[in-house]
Short mmCIF file of C-alpha atoms in Angstrom, two decimals:
data_model
loop_
_atom_site.label_atom_id
_atom_site.label_comp_id
_atom_site.label_asym_id
_atom_site.label_seq_id
_atom_site.Cartn_x
_atom_site.Cartn_y
_atom_site.Cartn_z
CA MET A 1 19.57 4.24 -24.09
CA LEU A 2 16.46 2.08 -24.01
CA ASP A 3 15.37 0.97 -27.47
CA LEU A 4 11.69 1.96 -27.22
CA GLN A 5 9.25 2.87 -29.93
CA LYS A 6 6.30 4.10 -27.86
CA VAL A 7 5.29 4.30 -24.20
CA TYR A 8 1.60 4.40 -23.27
CA ARG A 9 0.37 5.38 -19.79
CA PRO A 10 -3.36 4.52 -19.67
CA ARG A 11 -5.43 5.79 -16.75
CA SER A 12 -8.07 3.05 -16.81
CA LEU A 13 -8.35 -0.66 -17.49
CA GLU A 14 -10.71 0.05 -20.40
CA GLU A 15 -8.11 2.28 -22.05
CA ALA A 16 -5.33 -0.24 -21.51
CA LEU A 17 -7.33 -3.10 -23.06
CA HIS A 18 -8.22 -0.92 -26.04
CA LEU A 19 -4.55 -0.12 -26.63
CA LEU A 20 -3.62 -3.80 -26.38
CA SER A 21 -6.24 -4.70 -28.98
CA ASN A 22 -4.75 -2.32 -31.55
CA GLU A 23 -1.00 -3.00 -31.51
CA PRO A 24 1.58 -5.31 -29.93
CA LEU A 25 2.63 -3.93 -26.55
CA ARG A 26 4.73 -5.20 -23.64
CA PRO A 27 2.95 -4.61 -20.32
CA LEU A 28 5.18 -2.92 -17.72
CA ALA A 29 4.40 -3.51 -14.03
CA GLY A 30 7.24 -2.97 -11.54
CA GLY A 31 9.85 -3.28 -14.29
CA THR A 32 12.36 -5.27 -12.26
CA ASP A 33 12.59 -7.87 -15.06
CA LEU A 34 11.52 -5.96 -18.15
CA LEU A 35 13.87 -3.01 -17.62
CA VAL A 36 16.81 -5.38 -17.18
CA GLU A 37 15.99 -6.94 -20.55
CA LEU A 38 15.69 -3.51 -22.16
CA ARG A 39 18.95 -2.22 -20.69
CA GLY A 40 20.74 -5.39 -21.80
CA GLN A 41 19.16 -5.01 -25.26
CA VAL A 42 17.59 -8.45 -24.99
CA LEU A 43 14.45 -6.59 -26.09
CA ARG A 44 14.70 -4.02 -28.84
CA GLU A 45 12.27 -1.76 -30.68
CA VAL A 46 9.38 -2.51 -28.36
CA SER A 47 6.39 -0.44 -27.32
CA ILE A 48 5.49 -0.34 -23.64
CA LEU A 49 2.14 -0.32 -21.86
CA ALA A 50 2.79 1.11 -18.39
CA LEU A 51 0.25 -0.17 -15.87
CA THR A 52 1.16 2.11 -12.97
CA TYR A 53 -1.86 4.40 -13.15
CA ILE A 54 -4.67 1.83 -13.51
CA PRO A 55 -6.66 1.67 -10.25
CA GLU A 56 -8.54 -1.52 -11.23
CA LEU A 57 -5.25 -3.45 -11.12
CA GLN A 58 -4.44 -2.41 -7.56
CA GLY A 59 -5.61 -3.44 -4.11
CA ILE A 60 -6.35 -6.50 -2.01
CA TYR A 61 -9.99 -7.05 -1.07
CA GLU A 62 -12.81 -9.55 -0.80
CA GLU A 63 -14.73 -10.16 -4.03
CA GLY A 64 -17.66 -12.53 -3.63
CA GLU A 65 -16.34 -16.01 -2.85
CA HIS A 66 -12.74 -15.00 -3.49
CA LEU A 67 -9.96 -12.85 -2.12
CA PHE A 68 -8.83 -10.55 -4.94
CA ILE A 69 -5.18 -9.55 -5.30
CA GLY A 70 -4.52 -6.85 -7.86
CA PRO A 71 -1.61 -7.66 -10.17
CA MET A 72 0.00 -4.29 -9.45
CA THR A 73 0.26 -5.13 -5.74
CA THR A 74 3.90 -4.89 -4.70
CA PHE A 75 5.58 -7.47 -2.52
CA THR A 76 5.88 -4.91 0.27
CA GLU A 77 2.12 -4.35 0.09
CA LEU A 78 1.57 -8.11 0.26
CA ILE A 79 3.76 -8.39 3.35
CA GLU A 80 2.04 -5.49 5.09
CA SER A 81 -1.57 -6.29 4.12
CA PRO A 82 -3.78 -7.22 7.12
CA LEU A 83 -5.94 -9.39 4.81
CA ILE A 84 -2.91 -11.35 3.62
CA GLN A 85 -1.45 -11.65 7.13
CA LYS A 86 -4.76 -13.02 8.41
CA ASN A 87 -5.79 -15.29 5.53
CA LEU A 88 -2.63 -16.08 3.55
CA PRO A 89 0.38 -15.64 5.82
CA VAL A 90 2.39 -18.11 3.71
CA LEU A 91 2.16 -15.67 0.79
CA ALA A 92 3.59 -12.89 2.94
CA GLN A 93 6.27 -15.35 4.09
CA ALA A 94 7.20 -16.09 0.47
CA ALA A 95 7.20 -12.41 -0.49
CA GLN A 96 9.61 -11.70 2.37
CA THR A 97 12.20 -14.01 0.75
CA ILE A 98 12.28 -12.02 -2.49
CA ALA A 99 15.35 -9.85 -3.18
CA GLY A 100 15.68 -6.85 -0.83
CA PRO A 101 13.45 -3.97 0.33
CA GLN A 102 14.21 -1.76 -2.68
CA ILE A 103 13.03 -4.40 -5.15
CA ARG A 104 10.08 -5.51 -2.99
CA ASN A 105 8.88 -1.89 -2.98
CA VAL A 106 8.43 -1.87 -6.77
CA ALA A 107 8.22 -5.51 -7.97
CA THR A 108 4.65 -6.80 -8.25
CA VAL A 109 2.88 -10.10 -7.70
CA GLY A 110 1.34 -9.81 -11.17
CA GLY A 111 4.75 -9.42 -12.74
CA ASN A 112 6.04 -12.40 -10.75
CA VAL A 113 3.23 -14.56 -12.12
CA ALA A 114 3.12 -13.22 -15.69
CA ASN A 115 6.89 -13.48 -16.06
CA ALA A 116 6.45 -17.26 -15.50
CA ALA A 117 9.93 -17.83 -14.14
CA VAL A 118 10.16 -21.25 -12.49
CA SER A 119 11.95 -19.53 -9.60
CA GLY A 120 9.05 -17.17 -8.88
CA ASP A 121 8.75 -17.26 -5.09
CA CYS A 122 5.09 -16.28 -4.75
CA ILE A 123 3.81 -18.86 -7.21
CA PRO A 124 4.08 -22.01 -5.00
CA SER A 125 2.17 -20.29 -2.19
CA LEU A 126 -0.60 -19.27 -4.58
CA LEU A 127 -0.80 -22.79 -6.01
CA LEU A 128 -1.31 -24.22 -2.52
CA TYR A 129 -4.56 -22.27 -2.25
CA ASP A 130 -5.93 -23.12 -5.72
CA ALA A 131 -5.42 -19.58 -6.98
CA LYS A 132 -7.00 -18.52 -10.26
CA VAL A 133 -5.92 -15.92 -12.80
CA ARG A 134 -8.25 -13.48 -14.49
CA LEU A 135 -7.24 -12.69 -18.06
CA MET A 136 -8.92 -9.72 -19.71
CA ARG A 137 -9.16 -8.43 -23.25
CA GLU A 138 -11.32 -5.74 -24.79
CA GLY A 139 -14.92 -6.91 -24.54
CA SER A 140 -14.33 -10.19 -22.67
CA GLN A 141 -12.49 -11.97 -19.90
CA ARG A 142 -11.74 -15.52 -18.76
CA THR A 143 -10.71 -17.13 -15.48
CA LEU A 144 -8.59 -20.25 -15.20
CA PRO A 145 -6.64 -22.11 -12.50
CA LEU A 146 -3.15 -20.75 -11.95
CA LYS A 147 -1.74 -24.26 -12.40
CA ASP A 148 -2.99 -24.17 -16.01
CA PHE A 149 -1.56 -20.73 -16.74
CA PHE A 150 2.06 -21.79 -17.30
CA THR A 151 3.17 -23.58 -20.48
CA GLY A 152 6.96 -23.50 -20.10
CA PRO A 153 9.86 -21.41 -18.77
CA GLY A 154 8.78 -17.80 -19.29
CA THR A 155 5.68 -18.73 -21.31
CA THR A 156 1.97 -18.74 -20.46
CA VAL A 157 -1.42 -19.07 -22.10
CA ARG A 158 -1.91 -15.28 -22.02
CA GLY A 159 -2.64 -14.00 -25.51
CA PRO A 160 -1.02 -10.85 -26.97
CA GLU A 161 -4.27 -8.90 -26.52
CA GLU A 162 -4.83 -10.08 -22.96
CA LEU A 163 -3.84 -8.53 -19.66
CA LEU A 164 -3.52 -10.22 -16.28
CA GLY A 165 -6.43 -8.58 -14.50
CA GLY A 166 -6.15 -10.16 -11.07
CA LEU A 167 -5.47 -13.16 -8.87
CA LEU A 168 -8.40 -14.86 -7.15
CA ILE A 169 -8.05 -17.04 -4.03
CA PRO A 170 -11.10 -19.18 -3.14
CA LYS A 171 -12.27 -18.32 0.38
CA GLU A 172 -13.04 -21.97 1.13
CA HIS A 173 -9.35 -22.64 1.80
CA LEU A 174 -8.61 -19.53 3.83
CA GLY A 175 -8.12 -20.09 7.52
CA ASP A 176 -8.22 -23.91 7.52
CA LEU A 177 -4.77 -24.68 6.10
CA SER A 178 -1.46 -24.63 7.92
CA ALA A 179 1.09 -23.69 5.27
CA HIS A 180 4.81 -23.11 4.98
CA TYR A 181 7.13 -21.97 2.17
CA ILE A 182 10.85 -22.51 2.24
CA LYS A 183 13.41 -21.41 -0.30
CA TYR A 184 17.01 -22.43 -0.71
CA SER A 185 19.34 -19.98 -2.42
CA VAL A 186 23.10 -19.53 -2.40
CA ARG A 187 22.73 -16.16 -0.67
CA LYS A 188 20.23 -15.35 2.04
CA SER A 189 18.91 -12.36 0.10
CA MET A 190 19.08 -10.79 -3.35
CA ASP A 191 19.22 -14.20 -5.00
CA LEU A 192 16.96 -16.49 -7.02
CA ALA A 193 15.75 -19.76 -5.58
CA VAL A 194 17.75 -22.89 -6.31
CA GLN A 195 14.70 -24.71 -4.96
CA GLY A 196 11.39 -23.54 -3.57
CA VAL A 197 8.97 -25.80 -1.67
CA GLY A 198 5.52 -25.01 -0.35
CA LEU A 199 3.34 -27.34 1.70
CA ALA A 200 -0.12 -26.97 3.21
CA LEU A 201 -2.22 -29.32 5.31
CA SER A 202 -5.08 -29.47 7.77
CA LEU A 203 -5.93 -32.01 10.45
CA LYS A 204 -9.27 -33.36 11.59
CA GLN A 205 -9.26 -35.33 14.85
CA GLY A 206 -5.54 -35.84 14.50
CA ARG A 207 -5.68 -37.17 10.94
CA ILE A 208 -5.00 -35.58 7.55
CA GLU A 209 -7.97 -33.70 6.09
CA LYS A 210 -6.14 -31.74 3.38
CA LEU A 211 -2.63 -32.08 2.00
CA ARG A 212 -1.04 -30.34 -1.00
CA ALA A 213 2.44 -29.30 -2.12
CA ALA A 214 3.84 -26.88 -4.68
CA PHE A 215 7.33 -26.53 -6.10
CA GLY A 216 9.48 -24.01 -7.90
CA VAL A 217 12.60 -24.80 -9.97
CA CYS A 218 11.65 -28.49 -10.06
CA ALA A 219 10.26 -28.68 -13.61
CA PRO A 220 9.82 -26.45 -16.70
CA THR A 221 6.84 -24.86 -14.94
CA PRO A 222 5.83 -24.38 -11.28
CA LEU A 223 4.15 -27.55 -10.01
CA ARG A 224 1.19 -28.30 -7.78
CA LEU A 225 1.36 -31.88 -6.47
CA LEU A 226 -0.43 -34.22 -4.03
CA SER A 227 -4.19 -34.33 -3.56
CA ASP A 228 -6.37 -34.07 -0.49
CA ASP A 229 -8.32 -37.24 -1.33
CA ALA A 230 -5.21 -39.45 -1.61
CA TYR A 231 -4.10 -38.72 1.96
CA ARG A 232 -7.33 -37.88 3.78
CA GLY A 233 -7.81 -39.89 6.97
CA ARG A 234 -4.20 -40.94 7.35
CA ARG A 235 -2.08 -40.32 10.41
CA PRO A 236 0.59 -37.62 9.93
CA ASP A 237 3.48 -39.95 10.65
CA GLU A 238 6.78 -40.96 9.05
CA GLU A 239 5.09 -43.50 6.79
CA LEU A 240 2.89 -40.78 5.33
CA PHE A 241 5.90 -38.54 4.77
CA GLN A 242 7.75 -41.30 2.91
CA ASP A 243 4.72 -41.98 0.69
CA MET A 244 4.37 -38.26 0.04
CA LEU A 245 8.08 -37.96 -0.79
CA ALA A 246 7.91 -40.92 -3.19
CA GLU A 247 4.99 -39.34 -5.06
CA VAL A 248 6.79 -36.00 -5.26
CA GLU A 249 10.08 -37.46 -6.45
CA GLY A 250 8.26 -39.41 -9.15
CA SER A 251 6.65 -36.23 -10.50
CA LEU A 252 9.56 -33.77 -10.55
CA LYS A 253 11.71 -33.06 -13.59
CA LEU A 254 14.96 -31.91 -12.03
CA ARG A 255 17.98 -30.96 -14.13
CA ASP A 256 21.62 -29.98 -13.92
CA SER A 257 22.40 -26.26 -14.18
CA TRP A 258 25.12 -23.88 -13.15
CA ARG A 259 23.17 -23.15 -9.95
CA ALA A 260 23.01 -26.76 -8.77
CA SER A 261 23.37 -30.31 -10.02
CA LYS A 262 20.38 -32.62 -10.43
CA ALA A 263 21.65 -34.79 -7.56
CA TYR A 264 21.91 -31.79 -5.23
CA ARG A 265 18.43 -30.65 -6.20
CA GLN A 266 17.12 -34.13 -5.31
CA HIS A 267 18.76 -33.80 -1.91
CA LEU A 268 17.24 -30.34 -1.44
CA VAL A 269 13.74 -31.58 -2.22
CA ARG A 270 13.97 -34.18 0.56
CA VAL A 271 15.41 -31.72 3.10
CA LEU A 272 13.08 -28.81 2.30
CA LEU A 273 9.95 -30.96 2.09
CA ARG A 274 10.66 -32.47 5.50
CA GLU A 275 11.25 -29.02 7.00
CA ALA A 276 8.00 -27.75 5.50
CA TYR A 277 6.13 -30.87 6.71
CA THR A 278 7.46 -30.44 10.26
CA ALA A 279 6.55 -26.73 10.29
CA CYS A 280 3.03 -27.37 8.98
CA LEU A 281 2.34 -30.07 11.55
CA ALA A 282 3.54 -27.80 14.35
CA GLN A 283 1.19 -25.05 13.13
CA ALA A 284 -1.75 -27.43 12.78
CA LYS A 285 -1.23 -28.75 16.32
CA GLY A 286 -0.82 -25.22 17.71
CA GLU A 287 2.75 -25.85 18.81
#
């Protein structure tokens, strides 16, 4: 038996925000994490806010200068979306690595972000494109960079009365970045990442114009590293890669765990970053 006090099923965003403003509730998206915690009695005597029937939290569409991704978008919907395939193929690539078809059919991108697990596979790809999060409460809302959303493992800046209302991708980056996400896990599917590495770059007349990297399971929170300005104008050669690797290794906070030792994680960073770098260069050169 699930130890629940109340379950609310609002039919609009306005109703959901009103409910959140009146009592402590746990938002329920796809439930692939929350239901596990409830069944294992990690959570007890909680009240649930089911988000399934709120149309404002669904869909992928253009919104002004941004591409909007509704937090209730499932990973299967991400993979199959023509807008994502055209503008953010690396996000579809990352979503394809998550679990298996059954989970991808119900798990959501909003849940992946709000859950704030360092192993969240979609987060590095979103960080590469300077994604923003929209946080909403009754009567107001705020937007902040995704990189500032996470405060620690499983914790974020979202307040108890706030709901993740959407993910916003600036259009300025869409179409001009060659990006690649690679994940290492013990099993090929149905497993969490031991390490996740995302890289994106663009070339102008054979030299670096933009270069950024993002990492999962490399620190207490997902990380966005490197800056376009630091590498702009340089040749994409081995010297650049070594400089990039040195900057990355100096910024990570790797640790020992039962999944992998710190030393093995350091090895993985070097191997995965090189693979991502090689793949991005091949894309950028049309190879």
